[in-house]
CSV table of C-alpha atoms and ligand atoms in Angstrom, one decimal:
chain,number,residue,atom,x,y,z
A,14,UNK,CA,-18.0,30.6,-9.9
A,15,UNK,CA,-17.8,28.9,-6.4
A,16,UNK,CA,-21.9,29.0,-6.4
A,17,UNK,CA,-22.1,27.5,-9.8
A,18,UNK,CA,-19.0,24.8,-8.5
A,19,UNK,CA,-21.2,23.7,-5.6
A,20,UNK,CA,-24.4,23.5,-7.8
A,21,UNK,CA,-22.8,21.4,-10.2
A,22,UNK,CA,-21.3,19.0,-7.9
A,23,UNK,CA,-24.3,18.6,-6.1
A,24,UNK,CA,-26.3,17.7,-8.9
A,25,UNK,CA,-23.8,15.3,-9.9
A,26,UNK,CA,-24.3,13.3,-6.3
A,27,UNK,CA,-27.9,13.7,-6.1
A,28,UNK,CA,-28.4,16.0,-3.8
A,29,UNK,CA,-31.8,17.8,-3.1
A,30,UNK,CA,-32.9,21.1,-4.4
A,31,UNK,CA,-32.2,22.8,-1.1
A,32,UNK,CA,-28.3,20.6,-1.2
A,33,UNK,CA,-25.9,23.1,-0.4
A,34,UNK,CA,-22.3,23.4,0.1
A,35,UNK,CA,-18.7,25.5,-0.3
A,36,UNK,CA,-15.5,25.2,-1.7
A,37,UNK,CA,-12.3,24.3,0.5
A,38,UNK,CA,-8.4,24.3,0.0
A,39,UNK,CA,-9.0,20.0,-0.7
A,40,UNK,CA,-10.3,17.1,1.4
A,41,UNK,CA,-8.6,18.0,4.9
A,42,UNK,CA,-10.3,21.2,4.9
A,43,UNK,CA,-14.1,19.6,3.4
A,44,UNK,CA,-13.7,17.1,5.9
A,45,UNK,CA,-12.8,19.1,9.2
A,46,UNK,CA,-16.0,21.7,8.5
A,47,UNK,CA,-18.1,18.4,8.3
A,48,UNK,CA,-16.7,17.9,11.8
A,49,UNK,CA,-16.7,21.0,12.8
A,50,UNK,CA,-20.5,21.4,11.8
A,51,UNK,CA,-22.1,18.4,13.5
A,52,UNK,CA,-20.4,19.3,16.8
A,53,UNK,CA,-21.7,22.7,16.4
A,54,UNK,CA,-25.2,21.1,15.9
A,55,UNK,CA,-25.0,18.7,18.5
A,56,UNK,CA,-24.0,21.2,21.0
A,57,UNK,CA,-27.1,23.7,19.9
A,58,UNK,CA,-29.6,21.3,19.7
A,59,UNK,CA,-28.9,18.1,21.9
A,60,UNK,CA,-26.8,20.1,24.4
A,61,UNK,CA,-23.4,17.6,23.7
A,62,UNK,CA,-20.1,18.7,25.6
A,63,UNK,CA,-18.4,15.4,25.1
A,64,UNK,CA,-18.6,14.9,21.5
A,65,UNK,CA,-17.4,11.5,19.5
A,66,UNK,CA,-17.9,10.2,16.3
A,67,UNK,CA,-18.1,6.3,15.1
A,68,UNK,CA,-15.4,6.0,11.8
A,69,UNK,CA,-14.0,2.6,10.1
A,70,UNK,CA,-10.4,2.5,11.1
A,71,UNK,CA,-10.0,2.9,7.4
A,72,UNK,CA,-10.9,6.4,7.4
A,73,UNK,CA,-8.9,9.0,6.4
A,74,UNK,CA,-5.6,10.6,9.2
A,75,UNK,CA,-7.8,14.1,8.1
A,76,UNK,CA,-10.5,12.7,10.4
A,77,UNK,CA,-7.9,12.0,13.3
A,78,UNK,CA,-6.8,16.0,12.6
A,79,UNK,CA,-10.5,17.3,12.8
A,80,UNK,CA,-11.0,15.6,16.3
A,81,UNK,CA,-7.5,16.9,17.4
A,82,UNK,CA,-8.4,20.4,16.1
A,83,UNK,CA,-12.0,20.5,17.8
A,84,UNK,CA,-11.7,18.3,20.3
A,85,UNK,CA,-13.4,15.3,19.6
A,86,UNK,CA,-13.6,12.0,20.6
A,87,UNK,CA,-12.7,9.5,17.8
A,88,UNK,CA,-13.7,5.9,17.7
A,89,UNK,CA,-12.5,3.9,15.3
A,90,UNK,CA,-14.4,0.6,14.3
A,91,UNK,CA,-12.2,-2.5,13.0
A,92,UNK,CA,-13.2,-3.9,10.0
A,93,UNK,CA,-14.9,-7.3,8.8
A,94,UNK,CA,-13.7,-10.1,6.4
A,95,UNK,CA,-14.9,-8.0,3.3
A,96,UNK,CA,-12.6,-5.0,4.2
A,97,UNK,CA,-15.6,-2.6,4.9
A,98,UNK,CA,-16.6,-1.2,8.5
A,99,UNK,CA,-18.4,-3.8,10.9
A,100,UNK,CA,-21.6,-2.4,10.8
A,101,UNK,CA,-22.1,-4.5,14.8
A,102,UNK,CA,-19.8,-2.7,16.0
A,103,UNK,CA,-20.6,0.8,14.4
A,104,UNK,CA,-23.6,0.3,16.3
A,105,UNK,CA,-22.8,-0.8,19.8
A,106,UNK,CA,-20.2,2.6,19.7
A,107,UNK,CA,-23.3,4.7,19.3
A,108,UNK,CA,-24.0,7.0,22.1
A,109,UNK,CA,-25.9,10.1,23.3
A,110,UNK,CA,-22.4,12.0,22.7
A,111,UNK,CA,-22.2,10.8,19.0
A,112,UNK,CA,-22.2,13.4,16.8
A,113,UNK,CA,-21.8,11.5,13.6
A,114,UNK,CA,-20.7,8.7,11.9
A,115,UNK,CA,-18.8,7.9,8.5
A,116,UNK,CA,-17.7,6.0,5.4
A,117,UNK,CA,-15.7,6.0,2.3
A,118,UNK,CA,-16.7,6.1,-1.0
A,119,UNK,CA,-14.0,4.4,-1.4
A,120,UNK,CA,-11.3,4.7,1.6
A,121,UNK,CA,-7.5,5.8,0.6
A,122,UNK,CA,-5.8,2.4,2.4
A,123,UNK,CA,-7.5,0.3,0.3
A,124,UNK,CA,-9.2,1.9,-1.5
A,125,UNK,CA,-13.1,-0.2,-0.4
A,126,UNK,CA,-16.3,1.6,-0.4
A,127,UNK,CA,-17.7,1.2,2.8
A,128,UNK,CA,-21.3,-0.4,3.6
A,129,UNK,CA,-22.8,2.8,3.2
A,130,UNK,CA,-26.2,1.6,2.6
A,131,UNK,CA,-26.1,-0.2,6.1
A,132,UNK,CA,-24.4,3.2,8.1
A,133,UNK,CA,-27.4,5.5,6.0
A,134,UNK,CA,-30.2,2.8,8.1
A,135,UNK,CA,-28.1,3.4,11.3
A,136,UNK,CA,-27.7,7.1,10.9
A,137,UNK,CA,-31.5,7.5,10.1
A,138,UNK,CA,-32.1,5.0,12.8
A,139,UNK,CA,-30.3,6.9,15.8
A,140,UNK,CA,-31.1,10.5,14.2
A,141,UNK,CA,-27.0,11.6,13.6
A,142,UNK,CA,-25.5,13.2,10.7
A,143,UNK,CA,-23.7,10.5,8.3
A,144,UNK,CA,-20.7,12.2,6.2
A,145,UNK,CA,-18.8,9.9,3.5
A,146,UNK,CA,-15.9,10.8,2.4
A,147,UNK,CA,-15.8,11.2,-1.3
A,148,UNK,CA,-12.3,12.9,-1.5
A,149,UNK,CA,-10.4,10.2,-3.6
A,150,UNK,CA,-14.0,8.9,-5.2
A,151,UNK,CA,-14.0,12.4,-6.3
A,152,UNK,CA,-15.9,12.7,-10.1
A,153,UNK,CA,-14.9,8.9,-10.7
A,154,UNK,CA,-18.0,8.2,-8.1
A,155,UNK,CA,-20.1,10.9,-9.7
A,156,UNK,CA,-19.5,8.8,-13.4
A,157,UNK,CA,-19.0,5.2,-12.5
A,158,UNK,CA,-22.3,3.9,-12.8
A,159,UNK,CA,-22.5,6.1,-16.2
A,160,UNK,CA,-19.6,4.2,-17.4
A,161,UNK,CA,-21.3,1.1,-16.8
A,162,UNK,CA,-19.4,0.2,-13.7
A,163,UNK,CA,-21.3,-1.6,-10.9
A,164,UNK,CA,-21.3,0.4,-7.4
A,165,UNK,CA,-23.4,0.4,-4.2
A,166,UNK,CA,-25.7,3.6,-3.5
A,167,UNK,CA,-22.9,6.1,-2.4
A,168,UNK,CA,-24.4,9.3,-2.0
A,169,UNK,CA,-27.3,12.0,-0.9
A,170,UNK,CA,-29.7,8.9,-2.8
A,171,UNK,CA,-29.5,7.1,0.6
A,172,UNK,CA,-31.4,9.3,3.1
A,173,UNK,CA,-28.9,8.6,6.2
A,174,UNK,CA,-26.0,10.7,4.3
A,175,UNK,CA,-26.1,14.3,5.6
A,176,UNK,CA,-23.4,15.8,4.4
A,177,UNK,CA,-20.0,14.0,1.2
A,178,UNK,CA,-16.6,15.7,0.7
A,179,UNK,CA,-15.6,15.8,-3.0
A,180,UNK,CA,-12.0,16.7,-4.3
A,181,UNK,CA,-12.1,19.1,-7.4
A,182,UNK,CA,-8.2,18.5,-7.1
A,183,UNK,CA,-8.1,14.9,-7.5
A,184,UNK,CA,-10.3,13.3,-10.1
A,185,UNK,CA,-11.9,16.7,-11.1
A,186,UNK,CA,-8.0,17.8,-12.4
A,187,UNK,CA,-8.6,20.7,-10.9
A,188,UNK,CA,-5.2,22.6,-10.1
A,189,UNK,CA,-4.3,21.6,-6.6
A,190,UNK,CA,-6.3,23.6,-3.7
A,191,UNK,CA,-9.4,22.4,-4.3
A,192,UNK,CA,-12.3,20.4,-2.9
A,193,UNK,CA,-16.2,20.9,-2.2
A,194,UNK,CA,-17.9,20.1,0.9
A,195,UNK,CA,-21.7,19.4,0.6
A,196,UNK,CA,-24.7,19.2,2.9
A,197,UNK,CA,-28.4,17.7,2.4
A,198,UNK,CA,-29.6,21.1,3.1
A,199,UNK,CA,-28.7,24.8,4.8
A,200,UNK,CA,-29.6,23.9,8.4
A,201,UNK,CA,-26.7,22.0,8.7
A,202,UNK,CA,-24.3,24.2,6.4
A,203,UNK,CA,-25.0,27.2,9.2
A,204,UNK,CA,-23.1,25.6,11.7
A,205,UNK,CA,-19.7,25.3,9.3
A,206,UNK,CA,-19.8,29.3,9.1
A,207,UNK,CA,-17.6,31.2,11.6
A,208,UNK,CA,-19.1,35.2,12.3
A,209,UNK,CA,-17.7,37.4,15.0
A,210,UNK,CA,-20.1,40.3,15.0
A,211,UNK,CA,-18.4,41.9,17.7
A,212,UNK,CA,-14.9,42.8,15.9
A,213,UNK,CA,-12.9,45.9,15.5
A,214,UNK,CA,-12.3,45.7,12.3
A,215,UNK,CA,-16.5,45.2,11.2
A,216,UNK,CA,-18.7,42.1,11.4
A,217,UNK,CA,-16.6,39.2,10.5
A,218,UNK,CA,-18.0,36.2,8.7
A,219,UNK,CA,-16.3,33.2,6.7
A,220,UNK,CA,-17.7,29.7,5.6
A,221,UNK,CA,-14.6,27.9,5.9
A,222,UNK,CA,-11.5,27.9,7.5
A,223,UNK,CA,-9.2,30.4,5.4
A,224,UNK,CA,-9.8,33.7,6.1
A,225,UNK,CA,-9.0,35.5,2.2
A,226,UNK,CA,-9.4,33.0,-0.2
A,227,UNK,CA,-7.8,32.0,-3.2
A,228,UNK,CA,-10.0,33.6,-6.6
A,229,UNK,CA,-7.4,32.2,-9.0
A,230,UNK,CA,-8.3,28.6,-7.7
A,231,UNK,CA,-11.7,28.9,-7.7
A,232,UNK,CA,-11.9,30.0,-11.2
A,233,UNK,CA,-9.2,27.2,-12.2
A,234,UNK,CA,-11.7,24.6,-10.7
A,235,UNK,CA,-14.7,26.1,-12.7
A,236,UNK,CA,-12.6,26.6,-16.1
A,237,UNK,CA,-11.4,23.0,-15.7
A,238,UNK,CA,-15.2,21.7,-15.3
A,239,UNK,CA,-15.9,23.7,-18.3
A,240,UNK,CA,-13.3,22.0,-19.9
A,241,UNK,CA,-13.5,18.8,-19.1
A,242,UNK,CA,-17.5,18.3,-19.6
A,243,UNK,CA,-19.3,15.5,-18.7
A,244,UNK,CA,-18.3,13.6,-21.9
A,245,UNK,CA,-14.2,14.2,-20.4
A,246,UNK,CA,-15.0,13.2,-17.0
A,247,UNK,CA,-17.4,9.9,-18.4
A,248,UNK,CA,-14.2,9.1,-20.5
A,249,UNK,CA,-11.6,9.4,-18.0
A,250,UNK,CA,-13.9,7.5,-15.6
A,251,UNK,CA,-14.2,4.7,-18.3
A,252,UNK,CA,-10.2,4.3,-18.5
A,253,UNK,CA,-9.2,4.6,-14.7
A,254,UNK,CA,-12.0,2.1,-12.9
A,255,UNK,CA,-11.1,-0.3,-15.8
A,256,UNK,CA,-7.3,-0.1,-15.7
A,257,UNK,CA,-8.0,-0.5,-11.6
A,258,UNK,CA,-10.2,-3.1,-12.3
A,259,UNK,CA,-7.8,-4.8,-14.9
A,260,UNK,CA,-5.0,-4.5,-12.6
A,261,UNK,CA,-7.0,-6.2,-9.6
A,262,UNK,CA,-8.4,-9.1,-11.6
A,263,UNK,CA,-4.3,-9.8,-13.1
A,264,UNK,CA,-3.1,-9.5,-9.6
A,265,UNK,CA,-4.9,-12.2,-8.1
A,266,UNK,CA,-5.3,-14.5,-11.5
A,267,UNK,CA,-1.3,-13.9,-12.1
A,268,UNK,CA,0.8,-13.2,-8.4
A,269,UNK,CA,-0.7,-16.3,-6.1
A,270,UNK,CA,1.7,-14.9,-3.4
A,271,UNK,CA,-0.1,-11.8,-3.7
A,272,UNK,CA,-3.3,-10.7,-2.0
A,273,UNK,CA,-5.4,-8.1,-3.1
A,274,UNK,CA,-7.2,-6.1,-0.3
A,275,UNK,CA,-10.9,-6.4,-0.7
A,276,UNK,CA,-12.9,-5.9,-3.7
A,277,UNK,CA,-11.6,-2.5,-5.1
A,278,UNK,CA,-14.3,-1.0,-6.9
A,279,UNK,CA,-13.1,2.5,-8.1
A,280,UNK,CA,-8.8,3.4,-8.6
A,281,UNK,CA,-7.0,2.2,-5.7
A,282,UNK,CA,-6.0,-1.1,-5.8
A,283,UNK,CA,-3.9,-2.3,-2.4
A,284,UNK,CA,-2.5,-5.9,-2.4
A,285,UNK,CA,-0.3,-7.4,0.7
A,286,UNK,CA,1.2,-11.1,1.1
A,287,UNK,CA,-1.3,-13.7,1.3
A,288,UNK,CA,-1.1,-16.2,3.6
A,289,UNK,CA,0.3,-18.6,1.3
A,290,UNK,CA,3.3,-16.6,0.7
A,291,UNK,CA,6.9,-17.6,2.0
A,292,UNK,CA,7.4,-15.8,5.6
A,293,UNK,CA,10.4,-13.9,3.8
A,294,UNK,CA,7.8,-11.9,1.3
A,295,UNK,CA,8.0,-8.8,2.3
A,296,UNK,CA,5.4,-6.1,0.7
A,297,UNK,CA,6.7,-3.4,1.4
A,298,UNK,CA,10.0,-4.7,0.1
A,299,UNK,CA,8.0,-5.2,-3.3
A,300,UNK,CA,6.9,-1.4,-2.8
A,301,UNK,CA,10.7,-0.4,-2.6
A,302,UNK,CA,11.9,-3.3,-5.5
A,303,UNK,CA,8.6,-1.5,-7.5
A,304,UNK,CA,10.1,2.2,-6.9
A,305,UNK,CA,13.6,1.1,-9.1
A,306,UNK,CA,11.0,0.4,-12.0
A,307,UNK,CA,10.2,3.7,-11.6
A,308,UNK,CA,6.5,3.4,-10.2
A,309,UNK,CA,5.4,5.7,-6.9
A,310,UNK,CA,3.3,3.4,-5.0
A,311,UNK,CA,2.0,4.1,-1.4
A,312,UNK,CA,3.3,2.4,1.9
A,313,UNK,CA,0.4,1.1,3.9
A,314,UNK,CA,1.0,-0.7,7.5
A,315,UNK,CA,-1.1,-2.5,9.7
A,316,UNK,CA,-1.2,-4.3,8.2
A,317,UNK,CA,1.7,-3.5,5.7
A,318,UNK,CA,0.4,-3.5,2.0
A,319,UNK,CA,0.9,-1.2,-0.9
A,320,UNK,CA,-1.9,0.6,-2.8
A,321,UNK,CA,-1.3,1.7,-6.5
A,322,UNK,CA,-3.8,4.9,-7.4
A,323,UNK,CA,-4.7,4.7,-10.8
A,324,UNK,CA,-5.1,7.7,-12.5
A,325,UNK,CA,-4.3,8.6,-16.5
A,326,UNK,CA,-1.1,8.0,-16.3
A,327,UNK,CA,-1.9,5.0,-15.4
A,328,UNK,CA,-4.1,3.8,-18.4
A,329,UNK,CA,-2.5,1.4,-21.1
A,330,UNK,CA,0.0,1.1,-18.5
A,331,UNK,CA,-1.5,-2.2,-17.2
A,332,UNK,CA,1.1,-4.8,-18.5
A,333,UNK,CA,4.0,-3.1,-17.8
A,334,UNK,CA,2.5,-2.8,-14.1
A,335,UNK,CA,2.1,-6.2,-14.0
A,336,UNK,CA,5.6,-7.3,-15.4
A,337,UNK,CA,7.4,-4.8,-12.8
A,338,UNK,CA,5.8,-6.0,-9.9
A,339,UNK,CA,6.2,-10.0,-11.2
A,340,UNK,CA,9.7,-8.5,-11.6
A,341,UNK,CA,10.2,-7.3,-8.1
A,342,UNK,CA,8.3,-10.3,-6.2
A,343,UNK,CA,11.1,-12.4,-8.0
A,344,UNK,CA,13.7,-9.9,-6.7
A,345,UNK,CA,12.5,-9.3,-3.1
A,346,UNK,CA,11.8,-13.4,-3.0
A,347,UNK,CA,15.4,-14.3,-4.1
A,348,UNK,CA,17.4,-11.3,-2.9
A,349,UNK,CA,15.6,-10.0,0.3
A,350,UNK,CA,19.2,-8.8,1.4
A,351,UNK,CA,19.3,-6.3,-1.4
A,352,UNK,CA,16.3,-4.4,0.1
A,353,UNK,CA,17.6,-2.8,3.8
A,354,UNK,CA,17.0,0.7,2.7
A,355,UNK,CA,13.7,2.3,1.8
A,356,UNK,CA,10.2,2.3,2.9
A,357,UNK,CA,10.9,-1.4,4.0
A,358,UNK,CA,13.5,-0.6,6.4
A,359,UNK,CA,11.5,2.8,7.8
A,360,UNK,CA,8.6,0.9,8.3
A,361,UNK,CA,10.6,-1.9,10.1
A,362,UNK,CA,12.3,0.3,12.5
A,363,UNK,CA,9.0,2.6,13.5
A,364,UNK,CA,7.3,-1.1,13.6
A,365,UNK,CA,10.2,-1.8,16.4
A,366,UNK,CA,9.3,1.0,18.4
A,367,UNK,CA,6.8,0.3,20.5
A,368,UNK,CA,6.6,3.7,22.1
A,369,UNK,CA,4.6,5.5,19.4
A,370,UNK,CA,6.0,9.0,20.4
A,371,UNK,CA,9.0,8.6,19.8
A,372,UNK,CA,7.8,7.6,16.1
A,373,UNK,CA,6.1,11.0,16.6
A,374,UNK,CA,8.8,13.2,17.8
A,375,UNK,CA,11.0,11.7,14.5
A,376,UNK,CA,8.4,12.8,12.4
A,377,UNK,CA,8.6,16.1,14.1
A,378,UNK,CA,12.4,16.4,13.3
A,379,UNK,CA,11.5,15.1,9.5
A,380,UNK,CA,9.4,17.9,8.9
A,381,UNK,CA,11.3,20.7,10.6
A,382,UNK,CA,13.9,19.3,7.9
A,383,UNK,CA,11.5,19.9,5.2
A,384,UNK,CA,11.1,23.7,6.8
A,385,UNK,CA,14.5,24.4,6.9
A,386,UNK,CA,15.9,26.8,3.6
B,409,PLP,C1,-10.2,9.2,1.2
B,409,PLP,C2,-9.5,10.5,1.4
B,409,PLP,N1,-10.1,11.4,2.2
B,409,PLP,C3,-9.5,12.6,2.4
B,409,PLP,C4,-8.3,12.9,1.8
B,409,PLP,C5,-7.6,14.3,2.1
B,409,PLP,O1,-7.5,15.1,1.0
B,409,PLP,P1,-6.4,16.2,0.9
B,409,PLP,O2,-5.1,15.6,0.8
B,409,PLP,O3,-6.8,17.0,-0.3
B,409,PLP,O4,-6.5,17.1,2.1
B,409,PLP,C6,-7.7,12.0,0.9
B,409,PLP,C7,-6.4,12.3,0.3
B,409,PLP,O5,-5.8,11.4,-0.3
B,409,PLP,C8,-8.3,10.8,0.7
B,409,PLP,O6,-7.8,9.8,0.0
């Protein structure tokens, strides 16, 4: 079932007959054995002990993890006036120890596809392994043009990308635990793959980072495929891009004090205050006064925004949306003083602090909290 998971989802991203992959717990997992791979590569075959890889600061924290896990350098690359990686700069961070670079198809902050067309040319041009991150695109990337939704080239059809992380688990509705990591072909695969020939207990091999693996998962992900056909996946595409793409045209036709991020292409739509808005506008105040109308939107900072992530739920939802959150500007304009508490107030006070540990060691304490019976 995991074979016949992989073969599918490479087909539906383009990949080559000789594309490969393997199933993961969900993105953090895809995305680490990407990183994991190409500083196994570099090390093998351009002899790199320093590695570093070249990411838009819009990438996802999981990217952050893999360098802490495997020690790697990681370089993050501001971004331009269109919200996508600066291509300039991705360039000038290149050097002998880089061991890849990346995009988003599209990014979770903002939800932006990267120029991935102009990081495939550098990736061919310097010879390094180009992963995009497909974790949120997930199946909405794999139907969007189907559905008759413009995109950019996203996938194994530009020759730079080596290797795209897609999440079963998100818009696959796969149960959660899911995700599949691809390559462009088995010699860069090999170097994911942990063996230990040499153990007690019998040659030990694994593709990914668990050790026993979860069957039930696997064969949820498959039956859900099954399920779901093309024809389910092309429909639900359909209704989420054009409820996102409803909800970002309204936002900046309807809420002038309002600024949508970008030019959201896929589900995410992230909006902050725009310049024209009174000092006193506080978005993440909007993201609290938004939470009382009983929507879960997510807290973004520097700069502080607030992304909705459209999903089913989502669809035929888009007036309401746009009511509550004409409804909480008006609140959070009129009664800032009513909004002290909440994601407003957290981000505030970690804001204050300019000594990031000690942000660090409250997060600590917050999930030892969490652990505690
Ligand atoms: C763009 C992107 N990449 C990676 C991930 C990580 O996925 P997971 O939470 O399944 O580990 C996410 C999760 O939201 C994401 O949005």
């Amino acid at each position: 079932m995991e074979a016949e998971i992989v073969q599918m989802v490479v087909r539906m991203f383009h990949g080559e007959p000789d594309g490969c992959g393997a199933l993961t717990s969900g993105g953090t997992e895809s995305i680490l054995m990407a990183c994991k791979a190409y500083r196994e590569l570099a090390r093998t075959e351009r002899g790199v002990t320093e590695p570093e890889m070249v990411v838009p600061e819009t990438i996802h924290a999981a990217f952050d993890k893999a360098a802490h896990y495997f020690s790697i350098k990681i370089i993050k690359i501001p971004l331009g006036d269109d919200s996508r990686v600066r291509l300039d700069l991705v360039k000038r961070a290149i050097t002998k120890n880089t061991i890849m670079i990346a995009g988003s198809a599209p990014n979770f902050p903002h939800g932006i596809i990267d120029d991935l067309r102009g990081l495939s040319q550098l990736a061919v041009a310097h010879k390094i392994p180009m992963h995009v991150d497909c974790c949120l695109g997930s199946f909405l990337m794999a139907f969007i043009e189907e559905a008759g939704f413009e995109v950019p080239l996203f996938d194994f059809r530009l020759p730079g990308v080596t290797s795209m992380s897609v999440d079963t688990h998100k818009y696959g509705f796969a149960p959660k635990g899911s995700s599949v990591i691809m390559y462009r072909n088995k010699a860069y695969r090999k170097h994911q793959y942990f063996v230990e020939p040499n153990w007690m207990g019998g040659i030990y091999a694994s593709p990914s980072i668990a050790g026993s693996r979860p069957g039930a998962l696997i064969a949820g992900c498959w039956a859900t495929m099954m399920s779901m056909g093309r024809s389910g996946y092309l429909d639900a595409t359909k209704k989420i891009v054009g409820t996102a793409r409803e909800i970002a045209q309204r936002i900046r036709g309807e809420i002038p004090v309002l600024e949508v991020i970008g030019n959201p292409l896929v589900s995410v739509v992230a909006f902050r205050a725009s310049r024209t808005a009174p000092s006193h506008l506080n978005v993440l105040a909007v993201n609290d006064a938004m939470s009382q109308h009983g929507w879960n939107l997510n807290a973004l900072q520097y700069p502080a925004a607030v992304h909705i992530a459209c999903t089913l739920l989502t669809v035929g939802k888009v007036d309401q949306f746009m009511a509550d959150l004409k409804d909480a500007v008006e609140a959070v304009l009129h009664h800032p003083e009513q909004f002290t508490n909440g994601s407003a107030a957290m981000y505030g006070m970690a804001a204050a602090v300019p000594d990031r540990s000690i942000v660090n060691d409250i997060v600590v304490g917050y999930l030892d909290l969490c652990l505690e019976p």
